[in-house]
Short mmCIF file of C-alpha atoms and ligand atoms in Angstrom, two decimals:
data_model
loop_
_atom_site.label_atom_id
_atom_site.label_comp_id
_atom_site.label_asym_id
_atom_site.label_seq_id
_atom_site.Cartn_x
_atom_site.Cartn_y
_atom_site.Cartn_z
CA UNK P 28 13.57 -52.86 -48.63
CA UNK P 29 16.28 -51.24 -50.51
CA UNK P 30 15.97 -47.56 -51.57
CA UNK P 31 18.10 -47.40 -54.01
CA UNK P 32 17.09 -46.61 -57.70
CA UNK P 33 15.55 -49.81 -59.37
CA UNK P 34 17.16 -49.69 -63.31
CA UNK P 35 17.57 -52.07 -66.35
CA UNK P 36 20.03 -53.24 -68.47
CA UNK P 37 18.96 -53.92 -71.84
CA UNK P 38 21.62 -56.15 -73.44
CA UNK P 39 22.20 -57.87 -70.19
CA UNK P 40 23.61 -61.04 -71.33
CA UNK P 41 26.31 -59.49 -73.51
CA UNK P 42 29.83 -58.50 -72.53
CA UNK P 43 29.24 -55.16 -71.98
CA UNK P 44 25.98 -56.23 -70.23
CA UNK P 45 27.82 -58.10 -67.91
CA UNK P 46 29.75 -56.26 -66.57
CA UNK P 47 26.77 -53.59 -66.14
CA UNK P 48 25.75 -56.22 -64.30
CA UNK P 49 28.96 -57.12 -61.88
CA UNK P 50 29.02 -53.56 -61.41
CA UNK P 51 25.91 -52.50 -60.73
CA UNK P 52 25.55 -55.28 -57.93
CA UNK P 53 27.28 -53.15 -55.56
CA UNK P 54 26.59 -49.61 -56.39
CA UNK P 55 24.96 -47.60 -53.92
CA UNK P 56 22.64 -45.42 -56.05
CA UNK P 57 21.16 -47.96 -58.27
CA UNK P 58 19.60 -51.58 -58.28
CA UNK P 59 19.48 -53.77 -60.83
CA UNK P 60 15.65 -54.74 -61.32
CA UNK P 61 14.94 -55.29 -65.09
CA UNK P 62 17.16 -57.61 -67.38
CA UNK P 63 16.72 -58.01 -71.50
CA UNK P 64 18.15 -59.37 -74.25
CA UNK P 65 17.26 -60.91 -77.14
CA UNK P 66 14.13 -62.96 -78.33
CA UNK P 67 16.51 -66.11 -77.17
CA UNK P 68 17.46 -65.51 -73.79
CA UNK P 69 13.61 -63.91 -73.23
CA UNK P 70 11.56 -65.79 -70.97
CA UNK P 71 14.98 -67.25 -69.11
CA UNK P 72 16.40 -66.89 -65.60
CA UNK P 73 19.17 -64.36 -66.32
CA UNK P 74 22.02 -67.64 -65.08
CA UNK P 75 20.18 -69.68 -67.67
CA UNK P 76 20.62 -66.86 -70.42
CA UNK P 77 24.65 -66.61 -69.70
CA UNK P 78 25.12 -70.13 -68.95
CA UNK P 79 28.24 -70.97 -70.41
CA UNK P 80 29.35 -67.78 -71.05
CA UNK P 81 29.25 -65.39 -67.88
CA UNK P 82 32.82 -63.43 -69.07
CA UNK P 83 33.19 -62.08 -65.20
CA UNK P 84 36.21 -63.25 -62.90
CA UNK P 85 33.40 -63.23 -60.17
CA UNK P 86 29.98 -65.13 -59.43
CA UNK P 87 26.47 -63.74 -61.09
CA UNK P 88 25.74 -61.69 -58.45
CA UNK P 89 22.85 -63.85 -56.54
CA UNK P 90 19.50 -61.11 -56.86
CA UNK P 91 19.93 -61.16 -60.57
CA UNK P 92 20.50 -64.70 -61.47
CA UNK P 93 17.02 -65.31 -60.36
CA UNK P 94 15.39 -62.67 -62.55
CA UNK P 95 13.82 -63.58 -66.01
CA UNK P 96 15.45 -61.99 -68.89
CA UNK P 97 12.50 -60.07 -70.92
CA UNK P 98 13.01 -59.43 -74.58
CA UNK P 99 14.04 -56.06 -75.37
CA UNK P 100 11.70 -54.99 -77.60
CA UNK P 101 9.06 -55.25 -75.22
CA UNK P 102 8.82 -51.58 -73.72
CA UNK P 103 5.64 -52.35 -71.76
CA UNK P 104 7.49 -55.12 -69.51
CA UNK P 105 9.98 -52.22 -68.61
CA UNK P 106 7.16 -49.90 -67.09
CA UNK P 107 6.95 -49.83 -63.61
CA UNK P 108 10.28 -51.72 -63.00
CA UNK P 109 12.97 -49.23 -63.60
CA UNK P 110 13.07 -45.54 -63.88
CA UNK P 111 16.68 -45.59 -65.89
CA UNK P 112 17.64 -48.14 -68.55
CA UNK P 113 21.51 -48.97 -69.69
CA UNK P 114 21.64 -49.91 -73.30
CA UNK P 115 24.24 -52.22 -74.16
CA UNK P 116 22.72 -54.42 -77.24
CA UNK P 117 24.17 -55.20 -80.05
CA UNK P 118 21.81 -55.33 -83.33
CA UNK P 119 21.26 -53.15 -86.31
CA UNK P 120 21.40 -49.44 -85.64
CA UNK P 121 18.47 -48.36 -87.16
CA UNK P 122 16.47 -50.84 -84.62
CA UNK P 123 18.46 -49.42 -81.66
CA UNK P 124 17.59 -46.08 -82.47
CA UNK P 125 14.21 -47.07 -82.50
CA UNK P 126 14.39 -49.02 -79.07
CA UNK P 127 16.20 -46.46 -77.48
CA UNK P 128 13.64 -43.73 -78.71
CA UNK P 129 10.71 -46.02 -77.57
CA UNK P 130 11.96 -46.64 -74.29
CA UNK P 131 12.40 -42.41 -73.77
CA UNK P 132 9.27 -41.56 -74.77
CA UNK P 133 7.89 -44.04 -72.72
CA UNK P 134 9.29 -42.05 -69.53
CA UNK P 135 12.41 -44.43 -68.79
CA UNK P 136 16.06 -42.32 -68.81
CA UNK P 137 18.51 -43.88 -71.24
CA UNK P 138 21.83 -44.09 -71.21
CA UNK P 139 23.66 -45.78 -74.50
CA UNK P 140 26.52 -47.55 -75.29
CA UNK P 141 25.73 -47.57 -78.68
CA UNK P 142 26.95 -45.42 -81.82
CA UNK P 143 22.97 -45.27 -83.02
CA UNK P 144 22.13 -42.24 -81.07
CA UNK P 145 26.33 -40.34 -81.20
CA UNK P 146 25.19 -38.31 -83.98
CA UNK P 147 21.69 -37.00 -83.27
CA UNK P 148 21.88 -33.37 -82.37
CA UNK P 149 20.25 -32.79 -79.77
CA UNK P 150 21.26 -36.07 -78.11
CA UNK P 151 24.29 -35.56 -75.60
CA UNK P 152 27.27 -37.55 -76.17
CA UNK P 153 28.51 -37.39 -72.67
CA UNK P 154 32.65 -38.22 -71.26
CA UNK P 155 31.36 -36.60 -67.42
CA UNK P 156 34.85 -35.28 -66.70
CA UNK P 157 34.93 -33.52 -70.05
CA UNK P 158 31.87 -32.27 -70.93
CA UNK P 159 29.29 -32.93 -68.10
CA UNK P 160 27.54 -29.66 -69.34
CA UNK P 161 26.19 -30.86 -72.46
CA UNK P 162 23.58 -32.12 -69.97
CA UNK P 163 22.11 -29.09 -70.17
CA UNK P 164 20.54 -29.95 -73.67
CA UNK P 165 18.14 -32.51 -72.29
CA UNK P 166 15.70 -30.23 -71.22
CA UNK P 167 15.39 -28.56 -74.93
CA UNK P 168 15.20 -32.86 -75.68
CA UNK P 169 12.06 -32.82 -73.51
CA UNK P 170 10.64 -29.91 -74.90
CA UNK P 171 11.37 -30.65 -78.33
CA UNK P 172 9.88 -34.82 -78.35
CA UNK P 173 7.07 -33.95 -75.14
CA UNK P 174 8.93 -36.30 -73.19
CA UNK P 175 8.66 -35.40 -69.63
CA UNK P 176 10.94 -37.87 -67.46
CA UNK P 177 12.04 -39.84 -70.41
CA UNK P 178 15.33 -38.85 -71.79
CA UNK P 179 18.18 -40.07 -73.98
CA UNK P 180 22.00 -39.52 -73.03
CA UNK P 181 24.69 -41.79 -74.98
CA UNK P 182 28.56 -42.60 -74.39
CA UNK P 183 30.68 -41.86 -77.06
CA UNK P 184 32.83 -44.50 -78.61
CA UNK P 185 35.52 -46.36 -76.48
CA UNK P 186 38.23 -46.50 -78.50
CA UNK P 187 38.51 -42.32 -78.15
CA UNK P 188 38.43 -42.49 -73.79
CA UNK P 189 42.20 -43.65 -73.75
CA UNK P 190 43.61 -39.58 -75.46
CA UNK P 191 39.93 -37.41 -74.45
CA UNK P 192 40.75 -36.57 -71.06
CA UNK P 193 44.41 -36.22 -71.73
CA UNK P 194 43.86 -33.37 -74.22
CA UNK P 195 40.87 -31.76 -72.88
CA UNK P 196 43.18 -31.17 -69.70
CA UNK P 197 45.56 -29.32 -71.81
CA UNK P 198 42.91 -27.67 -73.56
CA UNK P 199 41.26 -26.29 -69.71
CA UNK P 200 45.08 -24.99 -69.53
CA UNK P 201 44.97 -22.72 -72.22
CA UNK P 202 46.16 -25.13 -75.41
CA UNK P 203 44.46 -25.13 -78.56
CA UNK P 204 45.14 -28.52 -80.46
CA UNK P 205 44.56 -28.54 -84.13
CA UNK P 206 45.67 -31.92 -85.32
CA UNK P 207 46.05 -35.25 -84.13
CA UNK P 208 47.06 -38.24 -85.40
CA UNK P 209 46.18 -42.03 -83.58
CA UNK P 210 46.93 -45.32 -83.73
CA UNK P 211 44.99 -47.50 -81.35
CA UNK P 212 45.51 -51.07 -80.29
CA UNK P 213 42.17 -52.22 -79.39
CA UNK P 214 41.47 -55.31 -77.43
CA UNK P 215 39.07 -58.24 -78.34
CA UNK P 216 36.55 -57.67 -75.64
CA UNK P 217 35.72 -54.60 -77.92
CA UNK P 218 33.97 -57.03 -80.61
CA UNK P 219 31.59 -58.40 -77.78
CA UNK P 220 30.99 -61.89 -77.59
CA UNK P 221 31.87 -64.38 -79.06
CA UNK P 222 33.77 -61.94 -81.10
CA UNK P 223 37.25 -62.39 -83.14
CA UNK P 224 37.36 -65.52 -84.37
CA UNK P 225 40.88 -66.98 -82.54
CA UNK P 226 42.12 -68.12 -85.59
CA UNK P 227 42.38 -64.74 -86.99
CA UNK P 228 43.61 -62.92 -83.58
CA UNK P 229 45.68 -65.69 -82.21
CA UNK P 230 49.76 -64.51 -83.03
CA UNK P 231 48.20 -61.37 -85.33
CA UNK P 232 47.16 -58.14 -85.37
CA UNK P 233 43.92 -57.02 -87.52
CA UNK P 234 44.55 -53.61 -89.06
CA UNK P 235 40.60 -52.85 -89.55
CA UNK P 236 37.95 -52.37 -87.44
CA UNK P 237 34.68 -51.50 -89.42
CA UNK P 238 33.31 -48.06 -88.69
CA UNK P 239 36.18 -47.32 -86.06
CA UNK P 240 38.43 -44.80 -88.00
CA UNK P 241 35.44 -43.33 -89.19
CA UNK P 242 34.13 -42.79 -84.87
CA UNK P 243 37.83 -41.77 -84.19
CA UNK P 244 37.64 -38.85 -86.52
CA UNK P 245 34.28 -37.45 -85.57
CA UNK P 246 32.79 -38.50 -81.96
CA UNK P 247 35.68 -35.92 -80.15
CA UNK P 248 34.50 -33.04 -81.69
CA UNK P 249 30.95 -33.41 -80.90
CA UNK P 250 32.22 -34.04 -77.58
CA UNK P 251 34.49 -31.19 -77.52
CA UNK P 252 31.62 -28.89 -78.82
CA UNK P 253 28.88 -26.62 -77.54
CA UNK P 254 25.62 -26.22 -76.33
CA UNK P 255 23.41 -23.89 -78.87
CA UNK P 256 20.00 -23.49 -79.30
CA UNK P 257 19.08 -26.67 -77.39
CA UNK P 258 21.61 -29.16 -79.95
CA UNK P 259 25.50 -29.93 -79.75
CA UNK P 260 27.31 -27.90 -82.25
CA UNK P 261 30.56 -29.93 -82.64
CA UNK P 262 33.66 -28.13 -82.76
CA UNK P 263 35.22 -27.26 -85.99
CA UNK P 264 38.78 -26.53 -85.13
CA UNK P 265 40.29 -29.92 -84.76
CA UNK P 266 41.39 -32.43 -87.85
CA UNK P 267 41.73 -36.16 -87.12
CA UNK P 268 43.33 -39.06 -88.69
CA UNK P 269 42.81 -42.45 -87.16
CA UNK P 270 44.37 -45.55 -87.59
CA UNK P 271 42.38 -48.51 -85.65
CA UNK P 272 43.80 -52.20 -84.73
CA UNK P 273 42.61 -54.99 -83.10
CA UNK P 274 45.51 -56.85 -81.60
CA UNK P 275 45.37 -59.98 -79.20
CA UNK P 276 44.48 -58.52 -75.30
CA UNK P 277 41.80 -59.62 -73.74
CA UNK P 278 40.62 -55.79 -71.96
CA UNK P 279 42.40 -52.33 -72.70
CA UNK P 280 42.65 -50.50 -75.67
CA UNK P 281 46.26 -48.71 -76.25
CA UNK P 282 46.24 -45.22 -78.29
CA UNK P 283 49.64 -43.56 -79.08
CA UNK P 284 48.77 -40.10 -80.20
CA UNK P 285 50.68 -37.04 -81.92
CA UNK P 286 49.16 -33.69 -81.29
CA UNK P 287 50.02 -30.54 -82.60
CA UNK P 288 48.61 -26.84 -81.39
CA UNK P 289 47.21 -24.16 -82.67
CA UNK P 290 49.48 -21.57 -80.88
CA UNK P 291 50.64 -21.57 -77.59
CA UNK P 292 52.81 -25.10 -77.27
CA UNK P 293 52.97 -26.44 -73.86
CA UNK P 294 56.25 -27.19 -72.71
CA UNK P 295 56.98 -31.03 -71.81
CA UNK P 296 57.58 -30.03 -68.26
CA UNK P 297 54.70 -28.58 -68.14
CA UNK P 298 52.47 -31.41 -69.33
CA UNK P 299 52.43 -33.98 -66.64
CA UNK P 300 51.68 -31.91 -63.58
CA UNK P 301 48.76 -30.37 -65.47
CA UNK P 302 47.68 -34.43 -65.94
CA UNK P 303 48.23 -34.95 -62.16
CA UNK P 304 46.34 -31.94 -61.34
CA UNK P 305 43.04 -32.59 -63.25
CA UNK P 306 40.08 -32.75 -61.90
CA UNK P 307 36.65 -32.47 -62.77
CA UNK P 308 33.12 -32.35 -62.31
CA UNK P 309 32.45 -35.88 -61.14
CA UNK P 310 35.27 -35.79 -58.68
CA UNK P 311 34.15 -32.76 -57.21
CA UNK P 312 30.63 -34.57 -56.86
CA UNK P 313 32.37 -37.34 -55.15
CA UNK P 314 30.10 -39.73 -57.90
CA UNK P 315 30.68 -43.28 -56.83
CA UNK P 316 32.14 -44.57 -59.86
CA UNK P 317 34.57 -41.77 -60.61
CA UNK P 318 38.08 -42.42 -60.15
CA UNK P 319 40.30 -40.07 -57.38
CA UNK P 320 42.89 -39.52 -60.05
CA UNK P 321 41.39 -39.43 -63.71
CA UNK P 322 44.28 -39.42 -65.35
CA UNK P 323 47.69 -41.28 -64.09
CA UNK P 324 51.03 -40.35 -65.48
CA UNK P 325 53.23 -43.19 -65.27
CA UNK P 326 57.25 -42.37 -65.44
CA UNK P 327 58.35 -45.81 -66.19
CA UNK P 328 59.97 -45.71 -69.93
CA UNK P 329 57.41 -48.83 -70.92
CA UNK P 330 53.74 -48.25 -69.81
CA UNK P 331 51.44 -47.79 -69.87
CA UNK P 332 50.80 -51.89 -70.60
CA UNK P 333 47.11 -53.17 -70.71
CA UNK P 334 47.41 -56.17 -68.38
CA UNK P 335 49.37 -54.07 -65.89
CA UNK P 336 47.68 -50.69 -66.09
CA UNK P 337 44.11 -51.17 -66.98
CA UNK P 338 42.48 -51.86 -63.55
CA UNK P 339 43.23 -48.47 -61.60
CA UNK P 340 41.21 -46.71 -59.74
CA UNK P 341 38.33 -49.17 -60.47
CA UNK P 342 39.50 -49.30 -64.19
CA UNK P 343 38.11 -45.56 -64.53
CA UNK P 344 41.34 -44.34 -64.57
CA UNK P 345 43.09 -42.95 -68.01
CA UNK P 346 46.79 -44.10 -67.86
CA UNK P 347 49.23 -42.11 -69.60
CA UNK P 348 52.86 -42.65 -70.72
CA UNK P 349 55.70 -41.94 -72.90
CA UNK P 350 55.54 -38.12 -72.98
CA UNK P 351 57.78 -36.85 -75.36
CA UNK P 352 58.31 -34.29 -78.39
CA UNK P 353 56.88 -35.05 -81.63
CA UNK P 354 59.22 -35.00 -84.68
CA UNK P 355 56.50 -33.82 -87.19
CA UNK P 356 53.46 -32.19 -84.94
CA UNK P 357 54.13 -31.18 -81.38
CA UNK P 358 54.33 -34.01 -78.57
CA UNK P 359 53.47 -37.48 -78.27
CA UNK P 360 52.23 -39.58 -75.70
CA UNK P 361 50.48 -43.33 -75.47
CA UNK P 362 47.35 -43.62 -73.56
CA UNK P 363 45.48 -46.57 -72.15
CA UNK P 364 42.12 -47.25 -70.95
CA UNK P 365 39.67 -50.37 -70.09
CA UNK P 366 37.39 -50.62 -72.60
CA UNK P 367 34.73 -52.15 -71.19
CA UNK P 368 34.53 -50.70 -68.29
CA UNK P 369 35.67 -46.81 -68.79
CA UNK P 370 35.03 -47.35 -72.02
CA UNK P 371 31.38 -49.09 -71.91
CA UNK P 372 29.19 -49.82 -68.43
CA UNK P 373 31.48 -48.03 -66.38
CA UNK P 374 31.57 -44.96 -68.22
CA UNK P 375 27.73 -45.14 -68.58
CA UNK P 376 27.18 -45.73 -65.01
CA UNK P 377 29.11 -42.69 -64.18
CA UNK P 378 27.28 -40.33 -67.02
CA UNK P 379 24.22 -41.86 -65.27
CA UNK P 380 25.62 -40.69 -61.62
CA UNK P 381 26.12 -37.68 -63.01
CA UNK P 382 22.65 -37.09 -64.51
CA UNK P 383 20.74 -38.12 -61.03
CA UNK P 384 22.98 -35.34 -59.33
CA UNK P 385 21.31 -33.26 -62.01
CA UNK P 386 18.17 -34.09 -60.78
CA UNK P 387 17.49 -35.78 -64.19
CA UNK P 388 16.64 -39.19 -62.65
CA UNK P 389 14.06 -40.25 -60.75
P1 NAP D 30 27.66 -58.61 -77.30
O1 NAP D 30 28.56 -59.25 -76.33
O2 NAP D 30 27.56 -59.20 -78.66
O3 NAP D 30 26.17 -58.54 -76.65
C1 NAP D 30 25.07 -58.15 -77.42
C2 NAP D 30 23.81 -58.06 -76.57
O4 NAP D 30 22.72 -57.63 -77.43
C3 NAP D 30 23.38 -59.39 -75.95
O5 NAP D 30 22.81 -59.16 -74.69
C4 NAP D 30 22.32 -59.89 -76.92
O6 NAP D 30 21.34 -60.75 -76.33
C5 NAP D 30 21.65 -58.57 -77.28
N1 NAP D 30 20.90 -58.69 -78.53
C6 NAP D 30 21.29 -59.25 -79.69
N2 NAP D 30 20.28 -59.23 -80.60
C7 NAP D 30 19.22 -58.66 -79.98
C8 NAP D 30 17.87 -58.38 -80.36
N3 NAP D 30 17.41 -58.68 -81.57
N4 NAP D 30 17.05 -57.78 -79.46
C9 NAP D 30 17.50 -57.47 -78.22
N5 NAP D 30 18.76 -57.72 -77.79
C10 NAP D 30 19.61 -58.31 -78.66
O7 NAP D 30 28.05 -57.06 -77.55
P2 NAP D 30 28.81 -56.05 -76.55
O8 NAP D 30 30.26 -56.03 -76.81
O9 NAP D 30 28.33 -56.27 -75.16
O10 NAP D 30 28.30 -54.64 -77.10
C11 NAP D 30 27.01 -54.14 -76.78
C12 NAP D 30 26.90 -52.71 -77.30
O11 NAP D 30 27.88 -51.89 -76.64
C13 NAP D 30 27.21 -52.61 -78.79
O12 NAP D 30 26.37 -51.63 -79.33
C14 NAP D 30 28.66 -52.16 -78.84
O13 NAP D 30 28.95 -51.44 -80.01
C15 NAP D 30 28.73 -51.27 -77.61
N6 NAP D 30 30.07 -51.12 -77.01
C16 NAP D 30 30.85 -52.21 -76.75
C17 NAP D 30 32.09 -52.02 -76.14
C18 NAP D 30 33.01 -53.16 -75.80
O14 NAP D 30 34.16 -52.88 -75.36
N7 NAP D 30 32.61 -54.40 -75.95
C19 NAP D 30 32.52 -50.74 -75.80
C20 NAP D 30 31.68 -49.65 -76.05
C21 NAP D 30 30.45 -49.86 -76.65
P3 NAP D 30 21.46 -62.37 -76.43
O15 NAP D 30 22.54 -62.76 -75.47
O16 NAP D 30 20.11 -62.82 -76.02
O17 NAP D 30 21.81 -62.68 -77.85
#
């Protein structure tokens, strides 16, 4: 019998829920033990729910093809199952605020891919090797909505992993930025699936993405905020302008960012061994699904490249390129992630890692 921690993925049969699932069939903490989707895949074997459109380059991992997909909605077939759920479905946000709400106060720990939860207060909007601390605000969350071991933590929006870790290293050096301007290329596996009709990504590039710009702008400084009073005050020092595009890759959204400081400038040669260098909580913790190296500079004059840079150090990594000065603000740089894995079930796996080490699991 295994002893690792039995948890759920609610959203299982979705692209993000798959590759909770590919994931999670090897990880050495957890187990998953509870699938769920919607009304339409409920009552299936989880293969029968994905027939047809299983998105993963390997096989359904054996011990969950056989288990029947239970409708989301349905707290009560949760209980007893799973002590932690992953949320990864896709409906209207009110209704996943609710869900996620229901299945914390009914004792399960939740951890969120989705936006419905990013801007409650006292809700943590965790990237673990930024601000890991904001943990701290769950037990207030407790006290606050008499939940004893149920708890809600939530990942902030993907398209904002590929520059956070970049500038928070420079900002754990000493360097104040105070605005930033973005332009991300964001891949298709961002719109779930099906997704993007091909006709309209096929040889084009979409320049909207509804609600994105809007995430861009706002999710980093709750992120880059503080811990008051048992809520996240987010920080008030930083002005954003976004531009988001979907463009024709499959997994990896691109970001070139300019960044100017409030003060202090870094110099350029400066820049990339502070990169190199970082380090944070979850490496320290040795957390199974935190890369060695969580940010990579590459030197090469063209990367990073999504198809070439997007699966190192288990796709955790943050690959960085293209350091130089900025004509108008200070420096600019292009960053790259994997979206959804760093971006979505990886970077919720790891917040989750991160939580059990805080004894918040369990
Ligand atoms: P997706 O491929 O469209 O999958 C949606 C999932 O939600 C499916 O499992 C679907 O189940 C389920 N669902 C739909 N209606 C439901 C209902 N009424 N009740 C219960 N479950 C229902 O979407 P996705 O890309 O995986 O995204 C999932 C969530 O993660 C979204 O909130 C998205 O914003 C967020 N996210 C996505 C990415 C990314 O890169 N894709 C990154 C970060 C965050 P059925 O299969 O039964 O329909």
């Amino acid at each position: 019998m295994s002893n690792r921690i039995p948890v759920g993925v609610l959203g299982a049969t979705g692209m993000v829920g798959q590759n909770f699932i590919r994931l999670l069939s090897s990880h050495p903490w957890f187990e998953v033990a509870y699938v769920a989707a919607s009304p339409t895949s409920a009552g299936k074997t989880y293969a029968q729910a994905v027939a047809g459109r299983w998105q993963m380059a390997t096989p359904i991992p054996e011990a969950v093809a056989k288990l029947v997909v239970e409708d989301a909605g349905n707290v009560e077939a949760a209980k007893g199952r799973c002590a932690l759920v992953f949320s990864a479905v896709d409906l209207d946000k009110k209704a996943i605020a609710a869900l996620e709400l229901a299945y914390a106060a009914a004792g399960f720990a939740v951890v969120s891919n989705n936006s419905a939860h990013r801007g409650t207060p006292d809700v943590p909007m965790i990237i673990p090797e930024v601000n890991p601390e904001h943990l701290d605000v769950i037990a207030a969350q407790r006290k606050a909505r008499g939940w004893t071991t149920g708890c809600l933590a939530v990942k902030s929006n993907c398209s904002i992993q590929s520059y956070m870790t970049p500038v928070w290293a420079l900002m754990k050096a000493g360097y104040r930025p105070k605005r930033m301007i973005l332009t991300t290329l964001q891949a298709v596996s961002g719109a779930g699936y099906p997704g993007v009709p091909s006709l309209d990504m096929v040889d084009n590039i979409v320049p909207y993405i509804g609600g994105e710009e809007e995430k861009s702008e706002v999710e980093p400084l709750k992120v880059f905020g503080r811990v008051e009073n048992g809520v996240i005050v987010p920080d008030s020092t930083i002005t954003i302008s976004a531009h988001c595009n979907r463009v024709p890759v499959v997994d990896g959204h691109t970001a070139c960012v300019s960044l100017e400081f409030d003060g202090a400038k870094p110099a350029l040669e400066e820049i990339v061994p502070i990169w190199r260098a970082f380090s944070a909580v979850p490496q320290e913790l040795g957390l199974p699904m935190a890369p060695k190296q969580p940010i990579i500079y590459s030197d090469e004059a063209n990367r990073p490249q999504p198809r070439k840079d997007r699966d190192l150090d288990k796709a955790m990594a943050v690959v960085v390129g293209r350091l130089r000065t900025c004509n108008v603000f200070d420096i600019r740089f292009v960053g790259l992630h994997h979206n959804t894995v760093r971006g979505a079930s990886g970077g919720a796996i790891l917040t989750a890692e991160l939580m059990k080490a805080r004894g918040l699991i369990g």
